[in-house]
Each structure stands twice: as structure tokens, then as C-alpha cells.
PDB file of C-alpha atoms and ligand atoms in Angstrom:
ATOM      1  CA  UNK A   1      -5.258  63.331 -22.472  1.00 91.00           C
ATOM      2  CA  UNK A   2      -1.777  62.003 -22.154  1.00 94.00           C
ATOM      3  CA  UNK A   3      -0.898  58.374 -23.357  1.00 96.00           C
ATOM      4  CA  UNK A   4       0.643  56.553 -20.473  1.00 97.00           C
ATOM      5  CA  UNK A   5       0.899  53.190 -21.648  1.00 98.00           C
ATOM      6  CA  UNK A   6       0.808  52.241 -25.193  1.00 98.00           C
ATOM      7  CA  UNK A   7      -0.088  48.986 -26.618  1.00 98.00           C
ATOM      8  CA  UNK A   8       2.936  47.652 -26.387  1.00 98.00           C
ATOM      9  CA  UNK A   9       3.435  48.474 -23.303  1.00 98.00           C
ATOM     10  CA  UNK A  10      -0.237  46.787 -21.974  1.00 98.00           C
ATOM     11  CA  UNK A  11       1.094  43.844 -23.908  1.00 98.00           C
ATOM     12  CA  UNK A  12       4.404  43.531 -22.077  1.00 98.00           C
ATOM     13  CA  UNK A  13       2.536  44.172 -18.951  1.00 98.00           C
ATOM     14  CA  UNK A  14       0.150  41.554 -19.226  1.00 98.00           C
ATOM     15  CA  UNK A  15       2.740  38.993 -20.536  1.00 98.00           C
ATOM     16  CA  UNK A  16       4.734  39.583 -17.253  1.00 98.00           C
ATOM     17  CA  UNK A  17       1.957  39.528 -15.059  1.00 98.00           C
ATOM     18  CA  UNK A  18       0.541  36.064 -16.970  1.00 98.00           C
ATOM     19  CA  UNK A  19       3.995  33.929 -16.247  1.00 97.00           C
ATOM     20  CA  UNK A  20       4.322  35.269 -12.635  1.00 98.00           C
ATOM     21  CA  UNK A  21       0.378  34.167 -11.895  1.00 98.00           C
ATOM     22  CA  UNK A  22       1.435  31.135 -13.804  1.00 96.00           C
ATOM     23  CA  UNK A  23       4.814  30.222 -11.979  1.00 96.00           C
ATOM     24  CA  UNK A  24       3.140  31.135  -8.196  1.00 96.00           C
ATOM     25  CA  UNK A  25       0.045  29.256  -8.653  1.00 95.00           C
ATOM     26  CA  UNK A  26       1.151  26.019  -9.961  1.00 89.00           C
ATOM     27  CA  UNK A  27      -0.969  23.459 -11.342  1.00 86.00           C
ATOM     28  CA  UNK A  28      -4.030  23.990  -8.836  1.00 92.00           C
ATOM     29  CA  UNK A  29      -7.618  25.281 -10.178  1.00 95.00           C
ATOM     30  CA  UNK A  30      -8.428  28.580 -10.426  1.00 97.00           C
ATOM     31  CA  UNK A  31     -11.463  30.187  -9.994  1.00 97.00           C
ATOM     32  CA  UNK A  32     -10.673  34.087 -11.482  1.00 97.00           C
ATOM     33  CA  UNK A  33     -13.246  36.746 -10.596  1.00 96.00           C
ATOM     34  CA  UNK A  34     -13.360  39.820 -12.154  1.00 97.00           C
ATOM     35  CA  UNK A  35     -14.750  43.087 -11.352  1.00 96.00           C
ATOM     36  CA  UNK A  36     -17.041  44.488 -13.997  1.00 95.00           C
ATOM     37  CA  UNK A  37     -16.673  46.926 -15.855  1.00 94.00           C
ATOM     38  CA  UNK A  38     -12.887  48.504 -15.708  1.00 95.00           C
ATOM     39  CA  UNK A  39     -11.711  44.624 -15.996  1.00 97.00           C
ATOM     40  CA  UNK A  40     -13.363  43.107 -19.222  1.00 97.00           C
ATOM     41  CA  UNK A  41      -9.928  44.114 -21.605  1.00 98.00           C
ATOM     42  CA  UNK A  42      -7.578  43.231 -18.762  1.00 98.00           C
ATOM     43  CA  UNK A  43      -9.063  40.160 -18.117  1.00 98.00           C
ATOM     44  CA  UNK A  44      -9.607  38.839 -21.563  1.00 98.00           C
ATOM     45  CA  UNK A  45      -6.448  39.359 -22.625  1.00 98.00           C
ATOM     46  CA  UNK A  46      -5.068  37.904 -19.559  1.00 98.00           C
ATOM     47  CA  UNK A  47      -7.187  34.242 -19.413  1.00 98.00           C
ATOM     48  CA  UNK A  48      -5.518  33.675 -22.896  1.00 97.00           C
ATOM     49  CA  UNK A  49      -2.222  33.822 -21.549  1.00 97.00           C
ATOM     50  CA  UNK A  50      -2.846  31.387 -18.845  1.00 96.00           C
ATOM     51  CA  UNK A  51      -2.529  27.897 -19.189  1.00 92.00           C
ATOM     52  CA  UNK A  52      -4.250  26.720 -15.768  1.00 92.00           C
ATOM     53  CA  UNK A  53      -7.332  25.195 -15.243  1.00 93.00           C
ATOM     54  CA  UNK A  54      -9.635  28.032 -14.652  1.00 95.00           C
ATOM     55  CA  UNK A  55     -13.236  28.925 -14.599  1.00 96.00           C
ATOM     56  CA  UNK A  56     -14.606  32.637 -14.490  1.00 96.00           C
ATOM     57  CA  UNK A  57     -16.958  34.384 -12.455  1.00 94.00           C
ATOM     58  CA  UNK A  58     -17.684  38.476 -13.099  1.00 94.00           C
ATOM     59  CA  UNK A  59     -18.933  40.297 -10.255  1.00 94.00           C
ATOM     60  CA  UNK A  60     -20.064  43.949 -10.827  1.00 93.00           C
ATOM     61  CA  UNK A  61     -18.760  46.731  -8.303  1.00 90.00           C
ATOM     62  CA  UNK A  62     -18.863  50.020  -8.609  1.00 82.00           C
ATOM     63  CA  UNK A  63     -17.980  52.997  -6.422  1.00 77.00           C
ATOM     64  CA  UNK A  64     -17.839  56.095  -8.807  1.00 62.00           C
ATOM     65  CA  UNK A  65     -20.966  58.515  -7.894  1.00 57.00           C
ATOM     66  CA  UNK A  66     -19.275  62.029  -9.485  1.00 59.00           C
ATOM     67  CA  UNK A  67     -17.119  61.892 -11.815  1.00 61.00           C
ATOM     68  CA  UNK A  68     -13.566  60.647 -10.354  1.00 64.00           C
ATOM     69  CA  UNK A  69     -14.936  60.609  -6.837  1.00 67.00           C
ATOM     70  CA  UNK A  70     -15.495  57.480  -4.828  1.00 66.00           C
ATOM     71  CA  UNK A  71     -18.643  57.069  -3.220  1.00 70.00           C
ATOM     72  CA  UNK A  72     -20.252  54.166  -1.501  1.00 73.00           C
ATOM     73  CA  UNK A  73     -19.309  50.791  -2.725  1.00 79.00           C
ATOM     74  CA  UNK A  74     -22.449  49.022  -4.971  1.00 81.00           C
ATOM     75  CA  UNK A  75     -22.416  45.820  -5.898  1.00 82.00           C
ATOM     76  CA  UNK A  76     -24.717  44.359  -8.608  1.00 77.00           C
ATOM     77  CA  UNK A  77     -25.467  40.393 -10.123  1.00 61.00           C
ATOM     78  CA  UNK A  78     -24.578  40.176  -6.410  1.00 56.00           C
ATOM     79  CA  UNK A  79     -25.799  36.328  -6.321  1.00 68.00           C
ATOM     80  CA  UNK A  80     -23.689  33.582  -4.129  1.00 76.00           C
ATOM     81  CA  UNK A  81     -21.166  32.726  -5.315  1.00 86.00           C
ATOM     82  CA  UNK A  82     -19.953  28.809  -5.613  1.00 91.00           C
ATOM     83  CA  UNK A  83     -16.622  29.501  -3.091  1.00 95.00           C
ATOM     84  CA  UNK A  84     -16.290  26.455  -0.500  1.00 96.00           C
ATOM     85  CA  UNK A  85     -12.703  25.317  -1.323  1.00 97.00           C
ATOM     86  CA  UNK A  86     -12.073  27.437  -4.522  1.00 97.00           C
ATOM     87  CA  UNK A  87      -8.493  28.763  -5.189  1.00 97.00           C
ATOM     88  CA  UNK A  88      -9.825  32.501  -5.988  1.00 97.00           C
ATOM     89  CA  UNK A  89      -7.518  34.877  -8.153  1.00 98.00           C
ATOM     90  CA  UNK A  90      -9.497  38.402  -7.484  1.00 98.00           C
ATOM     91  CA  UNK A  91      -8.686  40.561 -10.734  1.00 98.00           C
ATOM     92  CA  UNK A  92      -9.387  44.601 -10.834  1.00 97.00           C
ATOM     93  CA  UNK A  93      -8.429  47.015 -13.137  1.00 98.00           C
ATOM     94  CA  UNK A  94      -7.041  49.396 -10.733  1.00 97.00           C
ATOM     95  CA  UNK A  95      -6.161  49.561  -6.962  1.00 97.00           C
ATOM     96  CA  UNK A  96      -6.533  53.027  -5.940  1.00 95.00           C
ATOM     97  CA  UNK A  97      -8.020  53.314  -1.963  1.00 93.00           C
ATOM     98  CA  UNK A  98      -8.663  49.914  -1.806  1.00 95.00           C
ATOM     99  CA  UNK A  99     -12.104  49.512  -0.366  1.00 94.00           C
ATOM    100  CA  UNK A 100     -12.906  47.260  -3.862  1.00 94.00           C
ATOM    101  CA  UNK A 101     -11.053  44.638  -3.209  1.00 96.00           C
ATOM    102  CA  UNK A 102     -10.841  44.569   0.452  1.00 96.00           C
ATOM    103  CA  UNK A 103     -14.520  44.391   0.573  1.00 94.00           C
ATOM    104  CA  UNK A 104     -14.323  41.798  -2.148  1.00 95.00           C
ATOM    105  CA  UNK A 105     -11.787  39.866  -0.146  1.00 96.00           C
ATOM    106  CA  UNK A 106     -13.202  39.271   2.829  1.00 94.00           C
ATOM    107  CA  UNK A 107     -16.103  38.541   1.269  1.00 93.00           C
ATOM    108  CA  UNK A 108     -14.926  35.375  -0.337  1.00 95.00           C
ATOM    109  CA  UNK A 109     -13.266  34.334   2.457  1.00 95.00           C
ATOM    110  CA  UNK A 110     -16.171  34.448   4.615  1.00 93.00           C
ATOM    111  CA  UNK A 111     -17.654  32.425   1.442  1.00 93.00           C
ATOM    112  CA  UNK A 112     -15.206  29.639   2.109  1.00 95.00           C
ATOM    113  CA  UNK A 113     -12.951  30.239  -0.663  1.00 97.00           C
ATOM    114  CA  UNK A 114      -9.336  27.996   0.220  1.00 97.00           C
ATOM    115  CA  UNK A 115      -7.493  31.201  -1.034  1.00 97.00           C
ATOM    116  CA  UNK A 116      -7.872  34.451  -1.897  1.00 97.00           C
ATOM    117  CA  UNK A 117      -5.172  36.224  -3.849  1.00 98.00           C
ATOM    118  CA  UNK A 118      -5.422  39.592  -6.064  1.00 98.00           C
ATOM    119  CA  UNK A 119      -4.058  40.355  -9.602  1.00 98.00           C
ATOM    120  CA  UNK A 120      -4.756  44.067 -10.559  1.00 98.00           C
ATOM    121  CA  UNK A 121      -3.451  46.352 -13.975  1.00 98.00           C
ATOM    122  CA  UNK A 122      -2.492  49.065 -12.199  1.00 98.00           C
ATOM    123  CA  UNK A 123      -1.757  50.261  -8.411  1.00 97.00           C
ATOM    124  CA  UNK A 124      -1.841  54.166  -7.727  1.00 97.00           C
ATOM    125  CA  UNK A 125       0.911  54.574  -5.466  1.00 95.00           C
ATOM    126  CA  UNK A 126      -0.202  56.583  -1.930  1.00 92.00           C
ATOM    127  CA  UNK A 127      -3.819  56.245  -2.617  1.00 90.00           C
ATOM    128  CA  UNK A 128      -4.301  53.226  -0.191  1.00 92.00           C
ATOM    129  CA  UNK A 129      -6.433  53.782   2.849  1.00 93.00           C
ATOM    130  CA  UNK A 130      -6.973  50.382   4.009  1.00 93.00           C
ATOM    131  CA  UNK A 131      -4.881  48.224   4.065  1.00 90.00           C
ATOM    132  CA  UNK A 132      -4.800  45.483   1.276  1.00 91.00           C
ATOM    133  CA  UNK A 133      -2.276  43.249  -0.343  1.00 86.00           C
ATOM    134  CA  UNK A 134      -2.459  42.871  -4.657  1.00 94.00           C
ATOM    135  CA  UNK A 135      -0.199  39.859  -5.163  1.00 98.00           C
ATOM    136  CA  UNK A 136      -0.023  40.375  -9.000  1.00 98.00           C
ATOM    137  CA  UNK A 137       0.308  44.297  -9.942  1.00 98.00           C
ATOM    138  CA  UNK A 138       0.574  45.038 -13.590  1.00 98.00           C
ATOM    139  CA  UNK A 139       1.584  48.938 -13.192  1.00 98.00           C
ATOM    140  CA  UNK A 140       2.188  51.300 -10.350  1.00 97.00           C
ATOM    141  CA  UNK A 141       1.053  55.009 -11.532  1.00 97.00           C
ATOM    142  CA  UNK A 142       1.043  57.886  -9.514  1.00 96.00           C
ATOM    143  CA  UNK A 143      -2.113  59.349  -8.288  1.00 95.00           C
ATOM    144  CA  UNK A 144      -4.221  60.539 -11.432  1.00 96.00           C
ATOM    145  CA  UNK A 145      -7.523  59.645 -13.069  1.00 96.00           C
ATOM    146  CA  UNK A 146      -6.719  57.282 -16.189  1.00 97.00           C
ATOM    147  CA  UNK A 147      -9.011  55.835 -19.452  1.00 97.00           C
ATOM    148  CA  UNK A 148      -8.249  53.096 -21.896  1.00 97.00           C
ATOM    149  CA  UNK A 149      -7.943  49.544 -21.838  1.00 98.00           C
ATOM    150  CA  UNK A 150     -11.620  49.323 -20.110  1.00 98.00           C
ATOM    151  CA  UNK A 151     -11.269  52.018 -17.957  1.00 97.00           C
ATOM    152  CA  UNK A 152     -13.876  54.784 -18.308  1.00 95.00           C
ATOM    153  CA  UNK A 153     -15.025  58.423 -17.719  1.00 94.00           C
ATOM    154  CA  UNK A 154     -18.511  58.929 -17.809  1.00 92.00           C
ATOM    155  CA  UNK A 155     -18.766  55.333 -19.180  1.00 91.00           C
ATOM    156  CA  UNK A 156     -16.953  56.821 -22.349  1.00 93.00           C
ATOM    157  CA  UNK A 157     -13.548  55.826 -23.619  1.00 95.00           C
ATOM    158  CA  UNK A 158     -13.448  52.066 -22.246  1.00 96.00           C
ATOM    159  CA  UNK A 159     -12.387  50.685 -26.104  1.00 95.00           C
ATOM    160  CA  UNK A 160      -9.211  53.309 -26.281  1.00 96.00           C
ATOM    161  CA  UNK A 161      -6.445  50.385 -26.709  1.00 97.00           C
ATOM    162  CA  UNK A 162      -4.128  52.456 -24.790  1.00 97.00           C
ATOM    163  CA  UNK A 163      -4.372  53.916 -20.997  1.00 98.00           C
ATOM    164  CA  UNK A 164      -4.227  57.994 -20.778  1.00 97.00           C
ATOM    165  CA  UNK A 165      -4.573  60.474 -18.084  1.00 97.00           C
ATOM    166  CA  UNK A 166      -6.993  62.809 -18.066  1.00 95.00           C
ATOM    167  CA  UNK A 167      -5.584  66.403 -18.020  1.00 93.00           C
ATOM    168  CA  UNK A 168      -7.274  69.479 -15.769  1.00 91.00           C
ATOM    169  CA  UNK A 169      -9.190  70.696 -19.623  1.00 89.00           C
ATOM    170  CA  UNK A 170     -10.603  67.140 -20.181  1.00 89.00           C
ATOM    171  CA  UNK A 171     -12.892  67.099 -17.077  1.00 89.00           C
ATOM    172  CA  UNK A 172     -16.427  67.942 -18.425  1.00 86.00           C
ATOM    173  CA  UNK A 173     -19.438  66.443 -18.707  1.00 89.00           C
ATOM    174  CA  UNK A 174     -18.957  64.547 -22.322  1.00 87.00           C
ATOM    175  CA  UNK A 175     -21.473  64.835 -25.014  1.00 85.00           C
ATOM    176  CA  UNK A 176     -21.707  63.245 -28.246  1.00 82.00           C
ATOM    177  CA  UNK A 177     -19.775  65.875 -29.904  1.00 84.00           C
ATOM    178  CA  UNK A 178     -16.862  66.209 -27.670  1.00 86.00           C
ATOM    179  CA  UNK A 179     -13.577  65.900 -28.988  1.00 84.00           C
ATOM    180  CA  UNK A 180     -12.464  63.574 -26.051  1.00 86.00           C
ATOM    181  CA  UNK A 181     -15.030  60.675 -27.745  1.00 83.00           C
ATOM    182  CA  UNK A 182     -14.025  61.725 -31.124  1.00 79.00           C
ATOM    183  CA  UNK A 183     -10.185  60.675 -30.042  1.00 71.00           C
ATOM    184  CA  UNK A 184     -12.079  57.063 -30.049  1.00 69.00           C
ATOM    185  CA  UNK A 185     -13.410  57.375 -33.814  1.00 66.00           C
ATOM    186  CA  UNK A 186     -10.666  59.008 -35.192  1.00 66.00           C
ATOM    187  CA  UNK A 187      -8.624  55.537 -34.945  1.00 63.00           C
TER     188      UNK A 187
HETATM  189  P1  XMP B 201     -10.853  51.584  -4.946  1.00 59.55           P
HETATM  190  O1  XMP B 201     -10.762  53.027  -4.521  1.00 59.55           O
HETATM  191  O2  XMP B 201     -11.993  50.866  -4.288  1.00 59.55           O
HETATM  192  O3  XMP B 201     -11.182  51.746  -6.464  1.00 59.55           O
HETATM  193  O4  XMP B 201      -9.531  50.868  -4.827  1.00 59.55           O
HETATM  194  C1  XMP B 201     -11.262  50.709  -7.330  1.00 59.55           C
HETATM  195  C2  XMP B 201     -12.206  51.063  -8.442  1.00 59.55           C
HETATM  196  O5  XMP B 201     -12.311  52.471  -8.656  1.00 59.55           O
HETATM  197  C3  XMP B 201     -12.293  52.758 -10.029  1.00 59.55           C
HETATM  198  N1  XMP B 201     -11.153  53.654 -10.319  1.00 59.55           N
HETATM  199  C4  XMP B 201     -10.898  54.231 -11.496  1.00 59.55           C
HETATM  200  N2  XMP B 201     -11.544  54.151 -12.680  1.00 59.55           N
HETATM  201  N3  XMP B 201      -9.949  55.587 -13.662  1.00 59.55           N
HETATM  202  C5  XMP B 201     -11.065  54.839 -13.753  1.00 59.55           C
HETATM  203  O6  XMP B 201     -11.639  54.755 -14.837  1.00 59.55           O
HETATM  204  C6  XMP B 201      -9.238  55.712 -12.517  1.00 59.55           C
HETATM  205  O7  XMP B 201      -8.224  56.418 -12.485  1.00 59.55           O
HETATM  206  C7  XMP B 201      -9.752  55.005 -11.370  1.00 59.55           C
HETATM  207  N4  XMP B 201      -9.319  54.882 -10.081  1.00 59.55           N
HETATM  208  C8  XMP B 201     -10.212  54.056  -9.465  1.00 59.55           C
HETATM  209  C9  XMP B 201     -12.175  51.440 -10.742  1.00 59.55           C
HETATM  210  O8  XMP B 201     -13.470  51.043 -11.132  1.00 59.55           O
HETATM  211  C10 XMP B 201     -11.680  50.482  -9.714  1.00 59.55           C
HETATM  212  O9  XMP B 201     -12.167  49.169  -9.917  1.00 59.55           O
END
């Protein structure tokens, strides 16, 4: 794997992206939902940095069938949510085709939510194939297949504080005694 972002970097990252939410949104509520799992680091370190009003609702999408392949979008806990009026802030860890969010989207809006704007970590440049706007966008990377900072492969390597790409070598299924999970203990 090759680091892409170091800690410092994330840090940085979500600073910058914290006072630009803070300076467009103003003093109105917010009600921030985040997309389980890729989001959980992202979006904890990002509600401490925000000094608006907020409340926070996880929602839990997933699209990965193979390894790094997209299949069908699932969503699970997939109960109503409260919209009618709510200022939504929609936060991802990564926008890559954009089916996620724009399924996500137009969801809330047809849940009555006042507005619906996006924050995401990262944005794979090229990758889009619908259409959809991230108003907040942490990173742009090119297109390749990264871990760390809650993103996973094979549900491994989520707690790596940094973000890596995975190299050609590294795809494999992972068992316990695979050096890619040992990268995680040998911290
Ligand atoms: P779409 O294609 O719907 O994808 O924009 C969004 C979701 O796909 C996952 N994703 C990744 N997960 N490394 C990951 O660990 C990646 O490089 C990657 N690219 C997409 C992620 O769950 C995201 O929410």
C-alpha cells in the first residue's frame, strides 16, 4: 500500500472542510447524515469541529459485492427518517460513481427535507456517472481503490489513521495472517 494522506494531512483536510460548512451554512440547524460504514472517522472528527446546532442520523449503504466492484446499492436500518423541513448536510466518505449519494439525495428530498447539500472526504476525479453535485469535498484523488480513515477492504483496515492505495500485489482475499492486517498491529 502507498500512504496518500497522512495524518496531518486528514487533519488539515477536515479543518478546511469544517470552516467552509461552517461559513456557508450559517446559524441554521443541521441535521448531518452519514453513511455507514466508510464515514464513522470522517464524521466524528468532523461534528467536533462544528459549532452549529446539529443532530445526527447514520444511514447504512452499501454497494461493494466483490471486492472493489460496485454492485447494486443496499440500504440497511432503512427506517423513515424525521425530514419535513430539515436542513440536511449528506456526509460520505468517498464520491466515486455517484449512485450513493444521488440515490440518497433524492431520497430526502422526496422526504421533505428544506435542503439537501453533500460534504464528502474524498472525490475520485472521472469516476462520476451520474450526475451529482458534493458541495463540501475534502480531497480529489485520482481513480484508485483507497483504505484508512474508515475506509475498508474486505471490512479490514478501517482503524489505519492514514488513507493508502492499494497496489496491484495487495488485492487478495485477506486472512488473519496477512501482512496487509499486520500493517494495522504493527503501529
Ligand atoms: P459510489 O460509486 O456510489 O460509491 O459513489 C460510494 C461508496 O463506494 C465505496 N467506495 C470505496 N470504498 N475504497 C473504499 O473502501 C474506495 O476506494 C472506494 N470507492 C468507493 C464507499 O463505501 C462509498 O461510500
Amino acid at each position: 500500500m502507498k500512504v496518500l494522506l497522512n495524518e496531518q494531512q486528514l487533519k488539515q483536510g477536515v479543518d478546511r472542510l469544517a470552516a467552509e460548512i461552517s461559513t456557508a451554512w450559517g446559524r441554521r440547524p443541521m441535521t448531518m447524515i452519514g453513511v455507514l460504514n466508510g464515514c464513522i472517522v470522517f464524521i466524528a472528527d468532523l461534528i467536533r469541529r462544528l459549532e452549529i446546532p446539529l443532530r445526527i442520523e447514520l444511514i447504512q449503504a452499501s454497494s461493494y459485492r466483490g471486492q472493489t466492484t460496485r454492485g447494486p446499492l443496499s440500504l440497511a436500518g432503512d427506517r423513515q427518517l424525521e425530514l419535513v423541513g430539515r436542513h440536511v448536510l449528506l456526509v460520505d466518505d468517498i464520491l466515486d460513481t455517484g449512485h450513493t449519494l444521488a440515490t440518497l439525495q433524492n431520497r430526502f428530498w422526496k422526504a421533505g427535507a428544506a435542503s439537501v447539500r453533500t460534504a464528502v472526504l474524498l472525490r475520485k476525479v472521472g469516476c462520476q456517472q451520474v450526475q451529482v453535485a458534493a458541495d463540501f469535498v475534502g480531497f480529489e484523488l485520482p481513480d484508485q481503490f483507497v483504505v484508512g480513515y474508515g475506509l475498508d477492504y474486505q471490512d479490514q483496515l478501517r482503524n489505519l489513521p492514514y488513507l493508502a492505495a492499494m497496489e496491484p500485489g495487495d488485492f487478495r482475499p485477506l486472512s488473519d495472517g496477512d501482512p496487509l492486517i499486520a500493517e494495522q498491529e504493527r503501529r
